[in-house]
Short mmCIF file of C-alpha atoms in Angstrom, two decimals:
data_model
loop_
_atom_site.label_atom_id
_atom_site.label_comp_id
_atom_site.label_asym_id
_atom_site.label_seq_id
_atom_site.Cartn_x
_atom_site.Cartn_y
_atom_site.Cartn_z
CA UNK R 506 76.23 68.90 112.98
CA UNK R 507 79.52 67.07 114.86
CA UNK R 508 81.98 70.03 115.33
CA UNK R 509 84.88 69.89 113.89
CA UNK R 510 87.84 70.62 116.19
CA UNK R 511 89.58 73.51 117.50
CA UNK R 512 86.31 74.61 116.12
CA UNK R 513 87.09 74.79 112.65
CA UNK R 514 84.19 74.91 111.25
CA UNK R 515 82.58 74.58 107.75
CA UNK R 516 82.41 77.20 105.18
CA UNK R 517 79.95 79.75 106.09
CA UNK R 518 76.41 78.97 104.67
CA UNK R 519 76.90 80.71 101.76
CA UNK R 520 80.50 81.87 100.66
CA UNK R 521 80.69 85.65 98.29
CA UNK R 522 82.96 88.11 97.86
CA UNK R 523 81.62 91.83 98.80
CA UNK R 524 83.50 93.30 95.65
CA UNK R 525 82.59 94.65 92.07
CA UNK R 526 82.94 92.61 89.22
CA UNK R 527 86.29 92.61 88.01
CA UNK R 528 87.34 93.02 84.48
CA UNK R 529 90.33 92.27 82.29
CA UNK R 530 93.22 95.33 82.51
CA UNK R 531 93.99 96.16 79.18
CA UNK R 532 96.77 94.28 77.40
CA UNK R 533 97.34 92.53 80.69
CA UNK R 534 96.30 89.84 83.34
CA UNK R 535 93.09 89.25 84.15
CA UNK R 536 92.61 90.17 87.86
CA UNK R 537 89.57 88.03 89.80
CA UNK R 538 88.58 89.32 93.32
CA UNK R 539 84.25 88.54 92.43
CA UNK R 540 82.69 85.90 91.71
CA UNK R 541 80.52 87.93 88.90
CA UNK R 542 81.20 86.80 85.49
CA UNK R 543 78.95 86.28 82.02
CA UNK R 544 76.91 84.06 83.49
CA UNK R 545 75.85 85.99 86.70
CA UNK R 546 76.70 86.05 89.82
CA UNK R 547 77.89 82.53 91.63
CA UNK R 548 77.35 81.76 95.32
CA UNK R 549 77.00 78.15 97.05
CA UNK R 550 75.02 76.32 99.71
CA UNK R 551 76.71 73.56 102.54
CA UNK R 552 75.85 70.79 103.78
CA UNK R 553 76.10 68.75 106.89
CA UNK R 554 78.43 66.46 105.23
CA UNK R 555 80.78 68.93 104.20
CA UNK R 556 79.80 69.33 99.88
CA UNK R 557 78.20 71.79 98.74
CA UNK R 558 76.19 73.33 95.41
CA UNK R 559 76.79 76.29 93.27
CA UNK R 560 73.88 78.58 92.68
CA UNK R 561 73.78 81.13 89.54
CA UNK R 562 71.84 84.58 89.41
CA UNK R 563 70.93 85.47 86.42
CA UNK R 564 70.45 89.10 86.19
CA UNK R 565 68.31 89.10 83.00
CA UNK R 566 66.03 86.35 83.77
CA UNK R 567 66.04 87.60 87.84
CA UNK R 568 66.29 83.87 89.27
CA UNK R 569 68.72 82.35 91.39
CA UNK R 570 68.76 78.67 90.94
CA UNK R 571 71.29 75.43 91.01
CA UNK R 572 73.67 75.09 88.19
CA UNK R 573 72.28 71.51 87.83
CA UNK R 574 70.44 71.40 84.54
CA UNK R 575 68.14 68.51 84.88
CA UNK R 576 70.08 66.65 87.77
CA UNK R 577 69.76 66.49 91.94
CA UNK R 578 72.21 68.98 92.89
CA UNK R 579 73.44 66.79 95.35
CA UNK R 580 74.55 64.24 92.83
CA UNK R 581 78.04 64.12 92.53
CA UNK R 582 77.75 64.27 88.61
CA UNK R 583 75.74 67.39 88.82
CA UNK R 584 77.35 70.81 87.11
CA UNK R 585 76.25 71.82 90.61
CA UNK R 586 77.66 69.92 92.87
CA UNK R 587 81.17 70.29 94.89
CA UNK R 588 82.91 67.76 96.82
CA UNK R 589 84.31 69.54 99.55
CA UNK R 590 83.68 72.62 101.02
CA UNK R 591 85.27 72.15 104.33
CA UNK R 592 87.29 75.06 105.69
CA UNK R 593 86.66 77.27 102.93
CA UNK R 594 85.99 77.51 99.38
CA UNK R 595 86.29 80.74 97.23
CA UNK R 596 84.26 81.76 94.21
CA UNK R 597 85.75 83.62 91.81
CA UNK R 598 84.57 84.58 87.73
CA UNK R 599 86.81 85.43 85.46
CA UNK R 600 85.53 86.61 81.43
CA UNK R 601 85.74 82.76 80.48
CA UNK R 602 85.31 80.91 83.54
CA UNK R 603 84.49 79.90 86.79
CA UNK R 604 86.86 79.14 89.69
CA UNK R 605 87.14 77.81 92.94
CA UNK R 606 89.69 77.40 95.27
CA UNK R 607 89.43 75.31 98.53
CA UNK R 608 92.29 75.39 100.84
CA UNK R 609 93.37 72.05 103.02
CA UNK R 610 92.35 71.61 106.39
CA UNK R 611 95.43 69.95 108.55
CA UNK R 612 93.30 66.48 109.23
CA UNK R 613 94.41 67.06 113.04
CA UNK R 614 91.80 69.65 112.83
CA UNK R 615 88.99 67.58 111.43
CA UNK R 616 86.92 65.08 112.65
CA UNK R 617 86.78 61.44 111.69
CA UNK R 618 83.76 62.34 109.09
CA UNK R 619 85.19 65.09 107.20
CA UNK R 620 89.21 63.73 107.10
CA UNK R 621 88.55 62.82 103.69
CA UNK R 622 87.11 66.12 102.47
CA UNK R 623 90.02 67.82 103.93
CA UNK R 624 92.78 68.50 100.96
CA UNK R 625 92.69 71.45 99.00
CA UNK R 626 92.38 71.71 95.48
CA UNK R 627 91.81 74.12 92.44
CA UNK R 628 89.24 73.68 90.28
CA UNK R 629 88.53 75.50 86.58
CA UNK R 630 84.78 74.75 84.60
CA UNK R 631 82.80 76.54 82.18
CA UNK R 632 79.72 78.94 83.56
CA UNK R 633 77.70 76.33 83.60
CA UNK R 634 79.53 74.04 85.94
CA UNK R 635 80.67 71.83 82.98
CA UNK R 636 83.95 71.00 81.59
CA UNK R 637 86.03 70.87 84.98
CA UNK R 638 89.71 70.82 85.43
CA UNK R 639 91.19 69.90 88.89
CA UNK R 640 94.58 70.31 90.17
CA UNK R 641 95.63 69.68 94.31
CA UNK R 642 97.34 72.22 96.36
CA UNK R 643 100.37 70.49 97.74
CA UNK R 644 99.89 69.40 101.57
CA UNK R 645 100.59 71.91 104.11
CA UNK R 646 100.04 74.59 101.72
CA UNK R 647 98.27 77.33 104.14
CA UNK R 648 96.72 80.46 103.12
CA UNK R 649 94.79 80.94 99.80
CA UNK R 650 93.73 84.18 99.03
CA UNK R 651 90.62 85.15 97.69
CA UNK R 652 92.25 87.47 95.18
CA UNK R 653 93.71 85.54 91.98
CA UNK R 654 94.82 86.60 88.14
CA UNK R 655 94.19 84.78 85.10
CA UNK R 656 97.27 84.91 83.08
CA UNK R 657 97.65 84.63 79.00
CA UNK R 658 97.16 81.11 78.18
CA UNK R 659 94.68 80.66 80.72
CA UNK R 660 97.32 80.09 83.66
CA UNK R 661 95.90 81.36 87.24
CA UNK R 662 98.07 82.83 89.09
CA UNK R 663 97.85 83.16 93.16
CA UNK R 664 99.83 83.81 96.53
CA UNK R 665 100.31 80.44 98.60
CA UNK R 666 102.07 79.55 101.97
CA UNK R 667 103.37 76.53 102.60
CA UNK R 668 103.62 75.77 106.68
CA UNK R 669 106.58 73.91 107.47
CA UNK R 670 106.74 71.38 110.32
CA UNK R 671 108.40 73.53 112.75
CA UNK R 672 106.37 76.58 112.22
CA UNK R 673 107.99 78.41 109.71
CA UNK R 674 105.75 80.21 106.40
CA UNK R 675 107.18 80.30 103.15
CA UNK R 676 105.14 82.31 101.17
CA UNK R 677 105.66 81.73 97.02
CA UNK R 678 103.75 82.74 94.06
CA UNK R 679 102.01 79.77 92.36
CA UNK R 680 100.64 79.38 88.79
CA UNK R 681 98.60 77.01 88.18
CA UNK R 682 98.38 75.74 83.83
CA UNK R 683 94.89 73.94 84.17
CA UNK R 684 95.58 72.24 80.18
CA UNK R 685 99.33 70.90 81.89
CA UNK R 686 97.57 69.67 84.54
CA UNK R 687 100.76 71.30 86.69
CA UNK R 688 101.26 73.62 89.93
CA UNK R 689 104.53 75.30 89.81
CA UNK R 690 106.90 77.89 91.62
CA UNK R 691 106.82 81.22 89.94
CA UNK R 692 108.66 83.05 92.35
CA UNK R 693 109.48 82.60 96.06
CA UNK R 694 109.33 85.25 98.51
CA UNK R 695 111.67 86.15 101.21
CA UNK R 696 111.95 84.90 104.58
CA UNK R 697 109.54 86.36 107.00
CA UNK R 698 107.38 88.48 103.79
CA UNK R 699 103.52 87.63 104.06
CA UNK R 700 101.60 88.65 100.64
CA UNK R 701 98.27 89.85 99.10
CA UNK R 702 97.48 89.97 95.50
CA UNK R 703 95.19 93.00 95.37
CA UNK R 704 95.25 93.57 91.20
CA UNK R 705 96.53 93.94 87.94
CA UNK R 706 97.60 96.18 85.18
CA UNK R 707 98.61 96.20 81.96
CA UNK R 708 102.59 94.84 83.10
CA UNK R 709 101.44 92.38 85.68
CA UNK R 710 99.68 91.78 88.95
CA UNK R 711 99.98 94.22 91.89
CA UNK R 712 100.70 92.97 94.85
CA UNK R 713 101.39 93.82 98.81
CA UNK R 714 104.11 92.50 100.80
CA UNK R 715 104.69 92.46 104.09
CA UNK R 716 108.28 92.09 106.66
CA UNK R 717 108.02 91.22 109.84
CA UNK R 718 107.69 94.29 112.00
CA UNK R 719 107.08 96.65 108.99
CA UNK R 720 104.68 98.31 107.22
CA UNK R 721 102.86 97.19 104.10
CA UNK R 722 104.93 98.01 100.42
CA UNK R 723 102.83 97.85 97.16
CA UNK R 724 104.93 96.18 94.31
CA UNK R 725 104.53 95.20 90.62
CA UNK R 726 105.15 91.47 89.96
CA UNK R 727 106.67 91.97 86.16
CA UNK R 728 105.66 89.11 84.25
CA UNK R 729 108.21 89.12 81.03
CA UNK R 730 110.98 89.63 83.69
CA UNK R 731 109.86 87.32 86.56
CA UNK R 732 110.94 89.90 89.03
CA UNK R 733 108.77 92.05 92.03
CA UNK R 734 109.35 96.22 91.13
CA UNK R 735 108.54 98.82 93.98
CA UNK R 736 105.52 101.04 93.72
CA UNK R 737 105.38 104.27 95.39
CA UNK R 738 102.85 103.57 97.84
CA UNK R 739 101.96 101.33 100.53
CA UNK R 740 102.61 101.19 104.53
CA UNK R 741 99.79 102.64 106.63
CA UNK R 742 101.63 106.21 107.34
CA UNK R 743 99.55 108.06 104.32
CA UNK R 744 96.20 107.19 102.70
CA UNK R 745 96.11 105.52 99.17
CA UNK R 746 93.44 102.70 97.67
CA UNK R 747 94.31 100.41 94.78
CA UNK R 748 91.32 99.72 92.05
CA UNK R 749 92.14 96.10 91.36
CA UNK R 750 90.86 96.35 88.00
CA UNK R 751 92.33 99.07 86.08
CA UNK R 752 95.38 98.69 88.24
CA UNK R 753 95.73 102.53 89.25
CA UNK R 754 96.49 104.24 93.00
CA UNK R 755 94.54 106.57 94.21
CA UNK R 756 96.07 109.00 97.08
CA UNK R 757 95.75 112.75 98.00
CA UNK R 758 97.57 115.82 97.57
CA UNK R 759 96.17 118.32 99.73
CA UNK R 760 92.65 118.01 99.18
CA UNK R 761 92.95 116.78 95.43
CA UNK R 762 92.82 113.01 94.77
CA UNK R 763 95.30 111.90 92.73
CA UNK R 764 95.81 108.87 90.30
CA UNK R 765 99.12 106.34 89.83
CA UNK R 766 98.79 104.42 86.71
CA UNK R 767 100.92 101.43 87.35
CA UNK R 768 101.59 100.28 83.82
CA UNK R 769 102.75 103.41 82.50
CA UNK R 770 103.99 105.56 85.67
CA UNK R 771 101.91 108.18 84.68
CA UNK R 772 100.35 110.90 87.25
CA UNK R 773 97.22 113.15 87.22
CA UNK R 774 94.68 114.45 89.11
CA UNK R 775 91.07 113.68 89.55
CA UNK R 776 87.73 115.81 89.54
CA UNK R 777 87.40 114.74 93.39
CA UNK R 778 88.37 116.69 95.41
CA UNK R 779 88.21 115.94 99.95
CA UNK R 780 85.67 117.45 101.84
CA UNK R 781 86.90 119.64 104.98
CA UNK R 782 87.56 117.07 107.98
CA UNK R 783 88.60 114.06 105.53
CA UNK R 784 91.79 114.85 104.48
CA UNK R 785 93.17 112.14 106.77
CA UNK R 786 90.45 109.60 106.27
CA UNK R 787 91.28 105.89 105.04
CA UNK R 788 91.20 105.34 101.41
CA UNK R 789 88.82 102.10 101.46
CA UNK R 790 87.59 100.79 98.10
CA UNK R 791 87.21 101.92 94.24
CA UNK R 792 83.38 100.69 93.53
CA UNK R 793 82.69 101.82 89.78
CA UNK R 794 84.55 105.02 89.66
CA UNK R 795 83.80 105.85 92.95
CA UNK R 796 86.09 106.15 95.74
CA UNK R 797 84.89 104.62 99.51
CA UNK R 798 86.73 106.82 102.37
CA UNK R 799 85.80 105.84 106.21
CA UNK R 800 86.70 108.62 109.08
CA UNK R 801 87.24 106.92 112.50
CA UNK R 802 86.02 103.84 113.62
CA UNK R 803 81.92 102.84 114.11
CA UNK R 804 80.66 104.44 117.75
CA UNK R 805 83.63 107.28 117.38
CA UNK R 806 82.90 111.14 117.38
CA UNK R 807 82.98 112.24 113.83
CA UNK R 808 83.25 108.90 112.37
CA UNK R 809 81.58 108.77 108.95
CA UNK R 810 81.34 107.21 105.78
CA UNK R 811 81.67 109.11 101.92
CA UNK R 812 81.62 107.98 98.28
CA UNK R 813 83.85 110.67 95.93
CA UNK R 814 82.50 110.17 92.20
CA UNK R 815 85.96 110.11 90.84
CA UNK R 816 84.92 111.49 87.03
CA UNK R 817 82.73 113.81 88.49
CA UNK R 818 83.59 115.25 91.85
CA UNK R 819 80.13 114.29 93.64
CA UNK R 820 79.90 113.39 97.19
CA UNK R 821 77.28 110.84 97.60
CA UNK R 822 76.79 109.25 101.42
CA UNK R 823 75.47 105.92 100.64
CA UNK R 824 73.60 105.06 104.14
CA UNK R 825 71.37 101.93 103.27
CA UNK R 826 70.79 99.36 105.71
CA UNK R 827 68.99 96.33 106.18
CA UNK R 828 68.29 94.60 108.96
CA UNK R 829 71.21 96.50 111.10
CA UNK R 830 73.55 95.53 108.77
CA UNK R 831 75.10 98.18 105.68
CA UNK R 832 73.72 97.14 101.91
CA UNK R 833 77.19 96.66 99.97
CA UNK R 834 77.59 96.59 96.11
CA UNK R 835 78.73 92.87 95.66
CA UNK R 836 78.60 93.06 92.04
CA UNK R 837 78.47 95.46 88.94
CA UNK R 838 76.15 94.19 86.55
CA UNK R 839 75.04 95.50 82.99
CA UNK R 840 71.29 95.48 84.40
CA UNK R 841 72.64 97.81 87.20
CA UNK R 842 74.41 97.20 90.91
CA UNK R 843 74.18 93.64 92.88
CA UNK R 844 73.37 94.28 96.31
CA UNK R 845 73.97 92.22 99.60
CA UNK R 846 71.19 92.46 101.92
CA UNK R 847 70.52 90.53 105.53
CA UNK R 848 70.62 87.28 105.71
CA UNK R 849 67.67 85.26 105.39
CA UNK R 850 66.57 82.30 107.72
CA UNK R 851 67.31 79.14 107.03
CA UNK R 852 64.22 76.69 107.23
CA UNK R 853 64.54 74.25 109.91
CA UNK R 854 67.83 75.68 111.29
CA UNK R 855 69.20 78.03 112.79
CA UNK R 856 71.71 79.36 110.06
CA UNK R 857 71.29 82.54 107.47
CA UNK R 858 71.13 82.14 104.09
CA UNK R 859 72.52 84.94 101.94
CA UNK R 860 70.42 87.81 100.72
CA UNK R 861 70.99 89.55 97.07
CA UNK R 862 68.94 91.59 95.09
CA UNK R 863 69.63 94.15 92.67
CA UNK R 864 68.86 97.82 92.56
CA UNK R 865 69.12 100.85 89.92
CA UNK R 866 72.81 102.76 90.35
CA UNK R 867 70.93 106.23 90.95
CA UNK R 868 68.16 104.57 93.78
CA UNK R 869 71.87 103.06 95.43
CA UNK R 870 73.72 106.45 95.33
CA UNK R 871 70.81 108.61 96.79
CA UNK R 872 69.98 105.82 99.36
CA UNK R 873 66.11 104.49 98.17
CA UNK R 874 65.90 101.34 99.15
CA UNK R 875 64.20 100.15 95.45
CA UNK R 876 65.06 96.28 95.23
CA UNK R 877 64.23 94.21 93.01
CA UNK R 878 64.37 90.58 94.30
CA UNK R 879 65.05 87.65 92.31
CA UNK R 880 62.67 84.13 92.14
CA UNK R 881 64.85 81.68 94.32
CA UNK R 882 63.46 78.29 93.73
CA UNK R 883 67.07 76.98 95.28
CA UNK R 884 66.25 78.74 98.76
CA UNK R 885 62.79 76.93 99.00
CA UNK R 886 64.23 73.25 98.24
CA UNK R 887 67.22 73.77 100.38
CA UNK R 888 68.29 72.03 103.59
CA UNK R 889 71.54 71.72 105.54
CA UNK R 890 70.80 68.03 105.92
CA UNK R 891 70.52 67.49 102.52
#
């Protein structure tokens, strides 16, 4: 493949987000950071030219194949196929549908070949890759985050910079009304403030904000008022983890973990409590009611790795692996968890396609490595030629 320069390249082979499923807060926005939804689990395959296909597993019928129906899907009238992936392109599956986002690439950056696949849009379709609704990110918008909420009246909301020509980032909140066909201004952000949309509750999505020289501040973006409120939390001087889908904090007090309810302000404690030696380990990740905390860094003394059952109290020390790499939960499924193993070979070439099988919650929590792979007619058709 011609590189593309400054070497920025093409999507990764195969683009997923290592999160759970999300789910809709109650009474509230919709927050997307997986790209799990009713119809399985979504994931994509490149292409020398710079497109790409969507691929569906279905957990019930265990296959992985192209969301093409009876079409190539290469074609560009296929429910499968994508006309740019170049830079990046971002699954994510909300309870209704399917989105992806694909940021621009400056055309300085790109080659002669791929110039034209270079804007980035939005796109909206059904679960089946039907029904699609397109709107364009304006030019020189930068960064778009993985993380996203779907709004009432189907409105997606997400973070966006816009890179001026001098240099300068202003950041802004975006929401984008698919049926308006429009991409508007919700609310800018000040001078010098980066942003993450990490979840929602009930009131509104939660997000982080960043100045310039300090640390990171959690805040509630209020929806009926239009206005960013201050959470308690945030910065990197005490431990605390966010679950993105029922929009509560988790922290410590002493060796009790504690829970923040965002929407209602509301406090209590948990049945987990922290094991001697952890009390200042990083809050990581809320995976199904369990809390991830990570001690040190890989190769360190003491460093180590814990799951805190947050109902229950139970310390479990998840410690698959597969080929050198750790098995992560990409997805919570009814039929049990969606797990991301090592890549597999790409015929013909020297890229890795991505591996996912699922697995009982009990074999994942006591470490057997039980998988049960899915029939991936997709994989044995595919190549990066085309």
């Amino acid at each position: 493949m011609k590189p593309l320069r400054k070497k920025c390249c093409l999507l990764l082979l195969c683009v997923l987000l290592a999160a759970c499923g999300s789910a809709p807060a109650p009474g509230g926005p919709e927050y997307l950071d997986s790209s799990s939804g009713p119809g399985g689990f979504y994931s994509l395959l490149t292409y020398r030219n710079g497109t790409g296909s969507l691929l569906c597993y279905d957990c019930e019928t265990m296959e992985c194949t192209y969301l093409a129906g009876e079409t190539d899907p290469r074609d560009e009238n296929s429910p499968a196929y994508l006309p740019s992936v170049v830079g990046d392109a971002w699954l994510l599956a909300g309870s209704r549908h399917l989105y992806v986002l694909k940021p621009p690439v400056p055309t300085q950056l790109l080659d002669d070949e791929y110039k034209a696949r270079g804007p980035g849009w939005l796109m909206r379709m059904e679960p089946d890759g039907t029904a699609r609704k397109t709107l364009p990110l304006p030019e020189g918008a930068g960064l778009v985050y993985q993380s996203s909420a779907v709004l009432e009246g189907e409105k997606l909301l997400l973070v966006l910079c816009q890179q001026e020509e001098n240099g300068a980032q202003a950041w802004y909140l975006a929401g984008a009304d698919f049926d308006a066909g429009t991409l508007r201004h919700r609310l800018d952000l000040e001078e010098g403030t980066t942003a993450h949309l990490y979840g929602a509750c009930a009131r509104g999505p939660i997000l982080g904000l960043r100045k310039a020289g300090e640390g990171q501040q959690l805040f509630l973006y209020d929806l009926e008022k239009n206005a960013l409120e201050p959470l308690p939390f945030g910065g990197e001087d005490a431990p605390w983890c966010l679950d993105g889908r029922g929009g509560a904090v988790y922290y410590p007090e002493g060796d009790k973990v504690c829970r923040y309810d965002v929407a209602t302000g509301q406090r209590e404690a948990t049945a987990a409590r922290l094991p001697d030696g952890w009390t200042q380990a990083r809050f990581e990740e809320v995976v199904d009611g369990h809390l991830f905390l990570v001690r040190g860094k890989p190769g360190e003394e003491g460093y180590g790795r814990i799951a805190l059952c947050l109902a229950t109290g139970e310390v479990f020390r998840p410690d698959l692996e597969d080929g050198g790499q750790r098995v992560t939960i990409a997805a919570v499924m009814p039929q049990g968890y969606l797990v991301r193993l090592a890549g597999i070979p790409a015929a013909g070439s020297e890229m890795r396609l991505s591996h996912y099988a699922m697995m009982d919650k009990t074999d994942y929590w006591n470490g057997r490595p039980n998988y049960r792979e899915f029939t991936n007619p997709a994989y044995e058709t595919y190549s990066f030629d085309g």
